[in-house]
PDB file of C-alpha atoms in Angstrom:
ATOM      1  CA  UNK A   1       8.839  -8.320  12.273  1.00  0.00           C
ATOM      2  CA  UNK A   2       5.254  -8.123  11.179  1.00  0.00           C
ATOM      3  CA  UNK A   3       5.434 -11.370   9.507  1.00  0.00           C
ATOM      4  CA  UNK A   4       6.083 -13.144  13.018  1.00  0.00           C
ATOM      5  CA  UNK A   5       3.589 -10.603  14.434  1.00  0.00           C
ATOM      6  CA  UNK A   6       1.275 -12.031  11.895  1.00  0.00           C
ATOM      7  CA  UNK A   7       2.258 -15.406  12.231  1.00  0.00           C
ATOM      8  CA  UNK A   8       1.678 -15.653  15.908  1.00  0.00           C
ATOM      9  CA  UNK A   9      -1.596 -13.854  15.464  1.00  0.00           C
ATOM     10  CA  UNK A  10      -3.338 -16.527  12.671  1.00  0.00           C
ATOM     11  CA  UNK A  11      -1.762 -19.404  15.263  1.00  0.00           C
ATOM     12  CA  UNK A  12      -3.782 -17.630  18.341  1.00  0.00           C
ATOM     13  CA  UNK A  13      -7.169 -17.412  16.056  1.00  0.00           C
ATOM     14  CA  UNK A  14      -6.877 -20.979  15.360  1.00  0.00           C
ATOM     15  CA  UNK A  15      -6.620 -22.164  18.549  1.00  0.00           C
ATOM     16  CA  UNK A  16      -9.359 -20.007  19.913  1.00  0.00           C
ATOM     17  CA  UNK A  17     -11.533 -21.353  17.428  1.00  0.00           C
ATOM     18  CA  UNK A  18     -10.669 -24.786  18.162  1.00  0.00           C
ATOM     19  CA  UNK A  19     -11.203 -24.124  21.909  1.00  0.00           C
ATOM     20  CA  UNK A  20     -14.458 -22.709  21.464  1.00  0.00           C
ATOM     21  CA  UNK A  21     -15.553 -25.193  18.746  1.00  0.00           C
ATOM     22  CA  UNK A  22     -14.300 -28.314  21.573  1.00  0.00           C
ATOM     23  CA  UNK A  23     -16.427 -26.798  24.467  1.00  0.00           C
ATOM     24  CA  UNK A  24     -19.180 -25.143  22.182  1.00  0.00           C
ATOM     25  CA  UNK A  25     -19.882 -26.788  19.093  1.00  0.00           C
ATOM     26  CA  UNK A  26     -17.900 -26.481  15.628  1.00  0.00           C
ATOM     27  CA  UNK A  27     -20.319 -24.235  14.181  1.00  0.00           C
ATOM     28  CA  UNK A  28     -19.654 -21.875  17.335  1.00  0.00           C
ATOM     29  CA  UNK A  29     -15.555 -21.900  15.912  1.00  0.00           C
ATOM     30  CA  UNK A  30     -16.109 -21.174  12.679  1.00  0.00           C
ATOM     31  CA  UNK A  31     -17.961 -18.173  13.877  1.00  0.00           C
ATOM     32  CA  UNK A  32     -15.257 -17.289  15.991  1.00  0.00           C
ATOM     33  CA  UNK A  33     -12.929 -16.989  12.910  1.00  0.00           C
ATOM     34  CA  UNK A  34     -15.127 -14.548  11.666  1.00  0.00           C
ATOM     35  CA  UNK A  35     -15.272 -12.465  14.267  1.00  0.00           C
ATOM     36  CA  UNK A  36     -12.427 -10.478  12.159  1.00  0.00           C
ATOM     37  CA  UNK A  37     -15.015 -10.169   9.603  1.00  0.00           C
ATOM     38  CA  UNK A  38     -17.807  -8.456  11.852  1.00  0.00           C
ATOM     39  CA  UNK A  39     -15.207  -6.237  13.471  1.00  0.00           C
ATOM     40  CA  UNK A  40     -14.409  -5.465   9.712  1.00  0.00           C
ATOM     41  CA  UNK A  41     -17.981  -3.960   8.698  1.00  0.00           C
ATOM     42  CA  UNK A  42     -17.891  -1.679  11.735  1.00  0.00           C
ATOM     43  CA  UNK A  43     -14.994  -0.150   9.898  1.00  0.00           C
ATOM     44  CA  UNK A  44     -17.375   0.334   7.358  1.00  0.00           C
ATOM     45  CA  UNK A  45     -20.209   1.054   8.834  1.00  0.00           C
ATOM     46  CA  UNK A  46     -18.914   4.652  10.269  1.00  0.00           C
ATOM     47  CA  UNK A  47     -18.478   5.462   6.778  1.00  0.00           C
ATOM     48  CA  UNK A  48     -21.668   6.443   6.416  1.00  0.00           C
ATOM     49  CA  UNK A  49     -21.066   9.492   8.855  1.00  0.00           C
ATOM     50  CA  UNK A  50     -17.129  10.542   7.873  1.00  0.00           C
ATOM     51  CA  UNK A  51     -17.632  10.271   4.673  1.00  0.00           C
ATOM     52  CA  UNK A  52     -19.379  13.370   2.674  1.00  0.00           C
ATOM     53  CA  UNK A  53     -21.174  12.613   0.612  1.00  0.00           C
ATOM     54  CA  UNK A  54     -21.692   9.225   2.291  1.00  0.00           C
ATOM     55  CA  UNK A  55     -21.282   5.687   0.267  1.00  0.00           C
ATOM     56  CA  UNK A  56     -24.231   3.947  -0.583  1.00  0.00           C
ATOM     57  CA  UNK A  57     -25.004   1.047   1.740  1.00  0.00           C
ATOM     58  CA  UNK A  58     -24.839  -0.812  -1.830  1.00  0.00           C
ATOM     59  CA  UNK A  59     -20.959  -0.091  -2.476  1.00  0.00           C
ATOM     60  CA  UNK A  60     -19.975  -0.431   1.580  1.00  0.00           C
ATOM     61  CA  UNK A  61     -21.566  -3.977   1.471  1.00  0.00           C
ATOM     62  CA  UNK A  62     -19.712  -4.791  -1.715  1.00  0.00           C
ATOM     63  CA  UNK A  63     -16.682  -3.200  -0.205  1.00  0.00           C
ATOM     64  CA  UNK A  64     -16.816  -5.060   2.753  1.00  0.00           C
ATOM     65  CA  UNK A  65     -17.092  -8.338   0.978  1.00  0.00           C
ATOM     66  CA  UNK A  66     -14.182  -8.018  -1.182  1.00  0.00           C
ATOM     67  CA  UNK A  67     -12.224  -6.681   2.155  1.00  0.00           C
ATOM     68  CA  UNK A  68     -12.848  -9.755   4.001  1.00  0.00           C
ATOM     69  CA  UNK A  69     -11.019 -11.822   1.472  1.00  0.00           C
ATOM     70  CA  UNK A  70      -8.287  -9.159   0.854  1.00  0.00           C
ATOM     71  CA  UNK A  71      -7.420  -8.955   4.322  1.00  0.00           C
ATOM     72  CA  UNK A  72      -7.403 -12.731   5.163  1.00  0.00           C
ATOM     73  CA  UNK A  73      -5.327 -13.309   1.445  1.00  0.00           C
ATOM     74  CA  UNK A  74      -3.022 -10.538   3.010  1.00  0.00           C
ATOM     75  CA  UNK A  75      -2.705 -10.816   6.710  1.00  0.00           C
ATOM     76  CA  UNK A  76      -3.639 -15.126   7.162  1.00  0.00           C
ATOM     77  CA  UNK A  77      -1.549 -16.174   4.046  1.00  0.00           C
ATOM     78  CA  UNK A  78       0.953 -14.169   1.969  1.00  0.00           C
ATOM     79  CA  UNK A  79       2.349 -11.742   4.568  1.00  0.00           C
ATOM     80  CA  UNK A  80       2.794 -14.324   7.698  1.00  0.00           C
ATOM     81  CA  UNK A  81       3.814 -17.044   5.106  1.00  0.00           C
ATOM     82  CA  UNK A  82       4.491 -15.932   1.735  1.00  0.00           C
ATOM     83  CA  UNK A  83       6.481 -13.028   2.498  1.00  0.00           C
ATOM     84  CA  UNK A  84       9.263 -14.167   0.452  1.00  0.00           C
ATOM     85  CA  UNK A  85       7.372 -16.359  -1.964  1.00  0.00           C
ATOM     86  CA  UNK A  86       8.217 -13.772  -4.921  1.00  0.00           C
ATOM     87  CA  UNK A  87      12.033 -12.823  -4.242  1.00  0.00           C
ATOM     88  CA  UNK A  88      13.288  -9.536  -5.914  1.00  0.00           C
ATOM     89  CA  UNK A  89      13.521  -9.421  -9.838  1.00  0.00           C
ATOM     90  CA  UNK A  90      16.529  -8.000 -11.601  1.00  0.00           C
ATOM     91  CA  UNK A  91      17.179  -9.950 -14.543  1.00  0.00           C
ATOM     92  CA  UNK A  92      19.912  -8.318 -16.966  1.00  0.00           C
ATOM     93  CA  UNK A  93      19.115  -5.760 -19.324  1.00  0.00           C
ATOM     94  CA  UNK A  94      15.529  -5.184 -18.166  1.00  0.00           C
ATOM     95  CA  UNK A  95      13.839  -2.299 -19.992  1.00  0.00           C
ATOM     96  CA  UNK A  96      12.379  -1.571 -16.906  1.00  0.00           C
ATOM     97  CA  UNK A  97      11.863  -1.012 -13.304  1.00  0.00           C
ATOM     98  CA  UNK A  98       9.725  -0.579 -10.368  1.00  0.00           C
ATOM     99  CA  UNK A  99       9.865  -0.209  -6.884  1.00  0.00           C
ATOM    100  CA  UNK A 100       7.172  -1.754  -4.534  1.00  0.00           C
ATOM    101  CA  UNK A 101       6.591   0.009  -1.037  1.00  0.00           C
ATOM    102  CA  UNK A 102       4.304  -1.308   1.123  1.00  0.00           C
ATOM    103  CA  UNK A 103       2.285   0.367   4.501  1.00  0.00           C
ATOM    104  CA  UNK A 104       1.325   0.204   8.002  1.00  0.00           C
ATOM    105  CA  UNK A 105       1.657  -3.217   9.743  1.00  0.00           C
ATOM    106  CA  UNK A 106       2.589  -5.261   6.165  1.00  0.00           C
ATOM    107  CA  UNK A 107       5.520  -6.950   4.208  1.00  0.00           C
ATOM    108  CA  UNK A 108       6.495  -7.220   0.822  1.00  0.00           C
ATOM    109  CA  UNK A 109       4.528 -10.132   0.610  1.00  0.00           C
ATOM    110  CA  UNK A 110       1.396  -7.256   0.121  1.00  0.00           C
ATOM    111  CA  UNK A 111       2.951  -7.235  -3.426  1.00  0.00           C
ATOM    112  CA  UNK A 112       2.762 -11.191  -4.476  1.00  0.00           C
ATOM    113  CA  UNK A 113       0.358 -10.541  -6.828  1.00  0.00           C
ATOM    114  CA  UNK A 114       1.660  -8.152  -8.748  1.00  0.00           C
ATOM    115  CA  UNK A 115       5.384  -9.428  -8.334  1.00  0.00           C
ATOM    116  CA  UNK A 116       4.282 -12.526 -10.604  1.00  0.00           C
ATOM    117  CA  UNK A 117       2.378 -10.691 -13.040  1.00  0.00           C
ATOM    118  CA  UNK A 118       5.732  -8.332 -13.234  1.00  0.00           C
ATOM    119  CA  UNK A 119       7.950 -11.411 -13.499  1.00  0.00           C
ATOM    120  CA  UNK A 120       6.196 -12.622 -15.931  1.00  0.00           C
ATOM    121  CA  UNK A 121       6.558  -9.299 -18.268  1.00  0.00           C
ATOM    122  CA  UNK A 122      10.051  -9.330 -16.956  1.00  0.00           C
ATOM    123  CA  UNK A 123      10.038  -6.207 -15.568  1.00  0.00           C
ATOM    124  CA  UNK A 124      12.744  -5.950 -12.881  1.00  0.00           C
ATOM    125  CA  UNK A 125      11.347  -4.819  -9.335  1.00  0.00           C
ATOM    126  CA  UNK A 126      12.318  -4.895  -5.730  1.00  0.00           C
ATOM    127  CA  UNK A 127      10.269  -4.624  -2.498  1.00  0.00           C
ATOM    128  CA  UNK A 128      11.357  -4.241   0.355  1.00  0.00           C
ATOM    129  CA  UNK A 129      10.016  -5.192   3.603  1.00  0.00           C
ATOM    130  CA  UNK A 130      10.536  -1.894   5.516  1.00  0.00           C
ATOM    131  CA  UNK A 131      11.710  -1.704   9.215  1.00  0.00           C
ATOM    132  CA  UNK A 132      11.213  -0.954  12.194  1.00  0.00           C
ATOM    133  CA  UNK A 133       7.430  -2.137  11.544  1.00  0.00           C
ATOM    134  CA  UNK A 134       6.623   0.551  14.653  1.00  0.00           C
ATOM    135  CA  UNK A 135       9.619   3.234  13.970  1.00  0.00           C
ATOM    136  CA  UNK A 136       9.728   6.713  12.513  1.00  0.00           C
ATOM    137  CA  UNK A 137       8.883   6.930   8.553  1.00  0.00           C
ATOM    138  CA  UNK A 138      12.073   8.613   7.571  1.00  0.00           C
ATOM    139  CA  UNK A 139      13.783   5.405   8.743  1.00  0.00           C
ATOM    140  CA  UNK A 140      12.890   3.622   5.674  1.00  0.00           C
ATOM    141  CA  UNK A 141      14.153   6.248   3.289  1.00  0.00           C
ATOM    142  CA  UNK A 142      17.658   4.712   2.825  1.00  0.00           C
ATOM    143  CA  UNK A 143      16.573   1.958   1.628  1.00  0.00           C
ATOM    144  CA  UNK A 144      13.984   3.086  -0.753  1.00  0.00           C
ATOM    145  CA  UNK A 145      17.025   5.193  -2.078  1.00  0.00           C
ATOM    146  CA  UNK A 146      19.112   1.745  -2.127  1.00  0.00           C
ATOM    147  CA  UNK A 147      16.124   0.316  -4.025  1.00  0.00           C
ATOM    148  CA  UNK A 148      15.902   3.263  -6.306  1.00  0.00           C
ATOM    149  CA  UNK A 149      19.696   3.205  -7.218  1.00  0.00           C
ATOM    150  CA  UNK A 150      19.698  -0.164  -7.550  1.00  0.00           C
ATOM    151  CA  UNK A 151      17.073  -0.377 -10.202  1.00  0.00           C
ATOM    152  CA  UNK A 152      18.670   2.817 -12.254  1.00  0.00           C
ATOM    153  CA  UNK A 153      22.114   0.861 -12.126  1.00  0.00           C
ATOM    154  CA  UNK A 154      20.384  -2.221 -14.055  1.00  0.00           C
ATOM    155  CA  UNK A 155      17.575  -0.586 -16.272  1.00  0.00           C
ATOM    156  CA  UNK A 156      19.282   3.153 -16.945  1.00  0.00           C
ATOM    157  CA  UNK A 157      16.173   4.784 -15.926  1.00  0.00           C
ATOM    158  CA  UNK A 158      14.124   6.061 -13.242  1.00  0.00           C
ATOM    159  CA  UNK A 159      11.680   2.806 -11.728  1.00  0.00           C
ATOM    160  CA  UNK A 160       8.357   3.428 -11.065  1.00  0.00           C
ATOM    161  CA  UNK A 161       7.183   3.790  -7.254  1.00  0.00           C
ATOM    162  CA  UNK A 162       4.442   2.336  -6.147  1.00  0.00           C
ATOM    163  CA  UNK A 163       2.833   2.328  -2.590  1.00  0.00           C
ATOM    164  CA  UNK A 164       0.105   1.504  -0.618  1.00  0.00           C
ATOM    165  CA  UNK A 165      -0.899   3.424   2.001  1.00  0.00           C
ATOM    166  CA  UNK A 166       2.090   4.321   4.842  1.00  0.00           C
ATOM    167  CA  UNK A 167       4.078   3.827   1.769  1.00  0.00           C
ATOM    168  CA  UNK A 168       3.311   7.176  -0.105  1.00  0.00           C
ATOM    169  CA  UNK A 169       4.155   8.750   2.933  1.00  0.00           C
ATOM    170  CA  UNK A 170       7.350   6.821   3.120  1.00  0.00           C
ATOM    171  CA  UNK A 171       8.137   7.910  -0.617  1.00  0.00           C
ATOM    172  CA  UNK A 172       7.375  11.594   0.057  1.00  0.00           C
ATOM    173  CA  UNK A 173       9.537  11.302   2.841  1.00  0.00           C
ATOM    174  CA  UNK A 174      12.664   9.862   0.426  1.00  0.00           C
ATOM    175  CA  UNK A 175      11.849  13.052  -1.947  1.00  0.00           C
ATOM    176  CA  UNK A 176      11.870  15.062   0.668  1.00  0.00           C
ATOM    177  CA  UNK A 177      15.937  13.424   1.234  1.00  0.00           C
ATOM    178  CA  UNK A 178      17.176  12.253  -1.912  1.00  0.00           C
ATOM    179  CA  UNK A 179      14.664  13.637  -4.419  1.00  0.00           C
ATOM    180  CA  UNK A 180      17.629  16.413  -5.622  1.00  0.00           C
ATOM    181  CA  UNK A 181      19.464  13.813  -6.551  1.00  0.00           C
ATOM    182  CA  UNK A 182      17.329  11.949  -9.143  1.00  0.00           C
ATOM    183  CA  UNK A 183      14.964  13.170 -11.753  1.00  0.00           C
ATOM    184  CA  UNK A 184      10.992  13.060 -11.537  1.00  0.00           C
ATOM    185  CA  UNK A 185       9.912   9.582 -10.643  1.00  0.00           C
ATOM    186  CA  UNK A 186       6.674   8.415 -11.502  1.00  0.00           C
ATOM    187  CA  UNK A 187       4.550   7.737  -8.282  1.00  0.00           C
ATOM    188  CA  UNK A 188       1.558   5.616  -8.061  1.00  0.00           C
ATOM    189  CA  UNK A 189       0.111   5.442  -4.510  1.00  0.00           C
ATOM    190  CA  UNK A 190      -3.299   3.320  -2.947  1.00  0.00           C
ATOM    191  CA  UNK A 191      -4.710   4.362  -0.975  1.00  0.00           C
ATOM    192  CA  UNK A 192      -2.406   6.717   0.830  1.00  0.00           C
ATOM    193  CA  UNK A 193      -3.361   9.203   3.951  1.00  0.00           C
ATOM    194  CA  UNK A 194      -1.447  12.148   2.731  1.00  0.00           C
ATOM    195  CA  UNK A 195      -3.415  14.464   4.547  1.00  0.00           C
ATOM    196  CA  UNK A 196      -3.684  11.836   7.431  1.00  0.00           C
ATOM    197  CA  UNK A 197      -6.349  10.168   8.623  1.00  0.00           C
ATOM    198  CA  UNK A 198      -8.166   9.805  12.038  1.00  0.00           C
ATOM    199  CA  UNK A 199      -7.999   6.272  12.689  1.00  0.00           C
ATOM    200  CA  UNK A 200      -4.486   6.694  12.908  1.00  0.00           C
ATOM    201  CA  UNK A 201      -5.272   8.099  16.461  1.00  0.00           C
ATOM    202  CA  UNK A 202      -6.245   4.766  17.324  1.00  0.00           C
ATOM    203  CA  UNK A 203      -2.755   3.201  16.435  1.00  0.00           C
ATOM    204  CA  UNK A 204       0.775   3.049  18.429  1.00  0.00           C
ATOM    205  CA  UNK A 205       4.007   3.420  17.109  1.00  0.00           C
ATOM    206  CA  UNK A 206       6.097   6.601  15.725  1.00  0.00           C
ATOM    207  CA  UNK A 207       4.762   6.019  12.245  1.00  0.00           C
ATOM    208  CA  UNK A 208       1.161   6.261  12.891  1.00  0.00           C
ATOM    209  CA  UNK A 209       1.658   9.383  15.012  1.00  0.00           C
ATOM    210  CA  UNK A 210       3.023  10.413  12.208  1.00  0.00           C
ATOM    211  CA  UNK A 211      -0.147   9.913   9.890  1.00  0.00           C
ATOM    212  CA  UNK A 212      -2.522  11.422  12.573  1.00  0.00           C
ATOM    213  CA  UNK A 213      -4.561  14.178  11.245  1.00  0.00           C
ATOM    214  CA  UNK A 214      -2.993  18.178  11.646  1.00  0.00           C
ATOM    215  CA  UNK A 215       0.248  16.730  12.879  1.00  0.00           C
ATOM    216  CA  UNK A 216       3.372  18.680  12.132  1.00  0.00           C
ATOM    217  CA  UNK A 217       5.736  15.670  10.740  1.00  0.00           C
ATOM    218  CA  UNK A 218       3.288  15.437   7.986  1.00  0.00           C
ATOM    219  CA  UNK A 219       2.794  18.865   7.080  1.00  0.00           C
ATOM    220  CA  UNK A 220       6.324  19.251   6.333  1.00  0.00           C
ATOM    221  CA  UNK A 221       6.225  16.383   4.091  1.00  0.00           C
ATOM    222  CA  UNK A 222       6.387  17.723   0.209  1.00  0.00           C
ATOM    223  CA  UNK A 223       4.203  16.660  -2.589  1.00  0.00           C
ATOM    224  CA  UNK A 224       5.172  14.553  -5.700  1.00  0.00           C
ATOM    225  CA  UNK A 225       5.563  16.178  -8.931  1.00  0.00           C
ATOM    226  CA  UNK A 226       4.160  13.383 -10.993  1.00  0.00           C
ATOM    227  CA  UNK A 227       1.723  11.773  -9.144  1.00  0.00           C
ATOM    228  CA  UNK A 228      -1.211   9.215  -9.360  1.00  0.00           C
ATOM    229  CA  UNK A 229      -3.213   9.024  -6.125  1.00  0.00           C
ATOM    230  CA  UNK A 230      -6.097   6.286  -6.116  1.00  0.00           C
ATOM    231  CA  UNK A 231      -8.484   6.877  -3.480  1.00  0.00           C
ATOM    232  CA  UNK A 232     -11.933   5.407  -2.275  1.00  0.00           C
ATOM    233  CA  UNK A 233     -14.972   6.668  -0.468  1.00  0.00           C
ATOM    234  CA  UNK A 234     -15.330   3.239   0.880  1.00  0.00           C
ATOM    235  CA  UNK A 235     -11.633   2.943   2.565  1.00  0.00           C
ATOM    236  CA  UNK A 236     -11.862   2.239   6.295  1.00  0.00           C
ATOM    237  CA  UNK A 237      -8.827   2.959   7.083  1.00  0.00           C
ATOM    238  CA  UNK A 238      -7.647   5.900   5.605  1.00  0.00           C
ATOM    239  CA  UNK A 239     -10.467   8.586   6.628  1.00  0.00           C
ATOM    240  CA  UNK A 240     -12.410  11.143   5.889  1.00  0.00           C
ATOM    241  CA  UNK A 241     -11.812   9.437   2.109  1.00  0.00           C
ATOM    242  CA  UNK A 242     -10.859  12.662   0.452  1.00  0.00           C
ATOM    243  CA  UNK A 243      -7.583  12.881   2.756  1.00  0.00           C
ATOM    244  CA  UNK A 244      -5.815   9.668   0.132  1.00  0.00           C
ATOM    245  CA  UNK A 245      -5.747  13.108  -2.511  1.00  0.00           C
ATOM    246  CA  UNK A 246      -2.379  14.538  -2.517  1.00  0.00           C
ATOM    247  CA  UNK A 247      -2.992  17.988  -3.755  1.00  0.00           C
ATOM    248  CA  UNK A 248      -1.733  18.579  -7.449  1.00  0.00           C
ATOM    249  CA  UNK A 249      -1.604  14.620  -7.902  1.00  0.00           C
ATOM    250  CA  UNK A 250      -3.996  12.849 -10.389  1.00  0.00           C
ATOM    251  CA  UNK A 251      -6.969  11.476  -8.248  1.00  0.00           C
ATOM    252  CA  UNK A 252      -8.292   8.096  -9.043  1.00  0.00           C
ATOM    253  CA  UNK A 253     -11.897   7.403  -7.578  1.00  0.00           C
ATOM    254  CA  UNK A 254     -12.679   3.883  -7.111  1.00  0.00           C
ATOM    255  CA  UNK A 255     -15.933   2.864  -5.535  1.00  0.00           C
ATOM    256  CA  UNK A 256     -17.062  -0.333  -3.619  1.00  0.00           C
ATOM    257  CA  UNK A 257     -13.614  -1.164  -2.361  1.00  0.00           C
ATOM    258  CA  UNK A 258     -11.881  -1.334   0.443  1.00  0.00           C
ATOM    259  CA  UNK A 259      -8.363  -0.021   1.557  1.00  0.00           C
ATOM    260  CA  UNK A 260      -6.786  -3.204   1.069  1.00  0.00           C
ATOM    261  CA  UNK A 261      -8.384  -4.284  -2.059  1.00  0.00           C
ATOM    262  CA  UNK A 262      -6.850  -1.129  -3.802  1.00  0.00           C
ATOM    263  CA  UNK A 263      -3.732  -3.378  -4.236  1.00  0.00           C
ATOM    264  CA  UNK A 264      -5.993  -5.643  -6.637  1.00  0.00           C
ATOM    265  CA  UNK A 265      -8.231  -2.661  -8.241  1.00  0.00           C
ATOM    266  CA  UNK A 266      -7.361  -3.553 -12.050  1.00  0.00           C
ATOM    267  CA  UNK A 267      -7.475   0.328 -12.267  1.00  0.00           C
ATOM    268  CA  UNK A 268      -4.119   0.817 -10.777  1.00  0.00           C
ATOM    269  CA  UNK A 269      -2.402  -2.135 -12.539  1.00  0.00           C
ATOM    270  CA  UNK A 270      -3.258  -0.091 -16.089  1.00  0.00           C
ATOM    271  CA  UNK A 271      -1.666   2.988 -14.679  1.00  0.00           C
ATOM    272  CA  UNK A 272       1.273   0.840 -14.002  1.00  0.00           C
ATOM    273  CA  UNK A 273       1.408  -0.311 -17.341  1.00  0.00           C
ATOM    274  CA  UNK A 274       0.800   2.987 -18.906  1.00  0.00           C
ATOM    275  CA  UNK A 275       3.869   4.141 -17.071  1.00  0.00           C
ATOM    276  CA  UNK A 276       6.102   1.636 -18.104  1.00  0.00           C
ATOM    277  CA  UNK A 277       5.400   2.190 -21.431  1.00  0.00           C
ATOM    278  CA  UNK A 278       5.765   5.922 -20.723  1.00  0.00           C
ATOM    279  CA  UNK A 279       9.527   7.179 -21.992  1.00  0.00           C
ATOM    280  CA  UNK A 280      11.604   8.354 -18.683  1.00  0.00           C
ATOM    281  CA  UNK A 281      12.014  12.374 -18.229  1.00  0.00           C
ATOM    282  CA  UNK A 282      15.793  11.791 -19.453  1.00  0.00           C
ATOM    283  CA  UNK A 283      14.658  10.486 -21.837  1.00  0.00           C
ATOM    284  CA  UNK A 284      12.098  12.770 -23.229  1.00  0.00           C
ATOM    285  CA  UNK A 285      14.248  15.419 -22.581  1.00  0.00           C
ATOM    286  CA  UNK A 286      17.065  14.244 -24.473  1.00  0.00           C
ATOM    287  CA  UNK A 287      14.827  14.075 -28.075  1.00  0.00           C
ATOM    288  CA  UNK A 288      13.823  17.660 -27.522  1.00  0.00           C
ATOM    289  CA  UNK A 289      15.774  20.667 -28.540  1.00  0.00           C
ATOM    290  CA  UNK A 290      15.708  22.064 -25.474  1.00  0.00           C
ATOM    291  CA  UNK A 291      15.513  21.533 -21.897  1.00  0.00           C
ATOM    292  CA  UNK A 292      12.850  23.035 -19.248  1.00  0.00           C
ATOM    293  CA  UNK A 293      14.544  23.548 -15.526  1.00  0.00           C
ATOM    294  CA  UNK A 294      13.259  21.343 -13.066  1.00  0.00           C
ATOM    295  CA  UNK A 295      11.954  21.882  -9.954  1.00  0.00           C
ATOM    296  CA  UNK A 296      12.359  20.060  -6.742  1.00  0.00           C
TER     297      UNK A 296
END
């Protein structure tokens, strides 16, 4: 559904600028495609008062730039259009396996970037594009748990998870289900509100209710075990920054980028590869001459 949403939306932005560049001027159209961007830096902008301490103007400006394109790659190109441009990966015997889970208002096609980069280590992965786009989080459990299974049945081990924003919630929310069923996954989330965050006040649908600050939903949620959480002060979405920290997880500071451009922080892709190189807990518990009790 959000890729039609999506789709519509980029058709409507070209035609307005075409209609203001006939009766205006060209110059006058282009402008009115970036009207995205100048909405964008307000975003920004109120950083400077959530946030303490507050960015520098330095690293919101150099946030904002790399937003602009990050948005437009995601939300003009590969999630109207491309959302199926890297199909699911599960090539036999793969050593590995990871699970992509992607937020608010997105589609798989979030993850085209590091899809290819995965195919081409031939790592096996699958990412979904979760619905109902504007329905309760806990409706997309089943089938990260069909994901999950899936990618056990083919590699013998426990996949990575990795989210972006909504989509840590959405993974805490599968623990929360299936988690005594399965061993400790490793979790990688961007950019993720798991203390919720107050522009999700300004949102409709069940699942950003759900991510508004204080609300009960998501104080019920439980934590991750194993847990990398990368966080920025500059993320306009996801706000006051320090609220992307799930407590007990291993926080990740990254500085002059936006919420979206977590996805292509470098930083996070060598966590990724770290934990695919990383023996499973069955594993490590297996060489061991004994066993520690786990707790869920």
């Amino acid at each position: 559904m959000n890729g039609r949403l999506q789709r519509i939306w980029v058709v409507l932005r070209l035609l307005a600028a075409l209609a203001v560049g006939w009766y205006f001027g060209w110059a006058w159209g282009v402008l009115t495609l970036g009207l995205h961007a100048a909405v964008l830096a307000l975003g920004f902008v109120q950083l400077r008062w959530v946030n303490r301490p507050p960015p520098a103007w330095g690293q919101l400006l150099r946030a904002w730039a790399r937003e602009v394109v990050a948005s437009e790659l995601a939300f003009a190109w590969r999630q109207p259009w491309r959302e199926w441009a890297e199909p699911d990966h599960l090539p036999a015997n793969a050593p590995h396996g990871v699970l992509l889970v992607h937020g608010f208002s997105c589609n798989r096609g979030r993850w085209n970037g590091w899809m290819k980069r995965l195919r081409e280590q031939g790592v096996a992965f699958i990412a979904p594009s979760m619905e109902p786009a504007f329905g309760s989080i806990d409706a997309y459990t089943d089938e990260i748990e069909a994901g999950v299974r899936r990618l056990q049945a083919l590699t013998g081990r426990m996949p990575v998870l990795c989210a972006h924003s909504m989509g840590g919630l959405a993974l805490r929310a599968w623990w929360r289900k299936y988690g005594a069923g399965h061993e400790t996954p490793h979790v990688i989330t961007l950019g993720s509100p798991h203390q919720g965050t107050r522009m999700a006040a300004l949102g409709l649908g069940v699942n950003t209710q759900q991510m508004r600050l204080g609300n009960a939903w998501l104080g019920a949620l439980p934590g991750l075990p194993n847990a990398d959480c990368f966080w920025t002060p500059c993320d306009q979405i996801v706000n006051p920054a320090e609220r992307a920290i799930l407590p007990g997880a291993r926080a990740h500071r990254l500085d002059g980028v936006g919420h979206m451009g977590l996805v292509h922080s470098p930083e996070a892709w060598k966590v990724l590869q770290e934990a695919l190189r990383a023996p499973s807990l069955q594993t490590a518990l297996a060489g061991s001459s004994f066993n520690t009790p786990r707790r869920i």
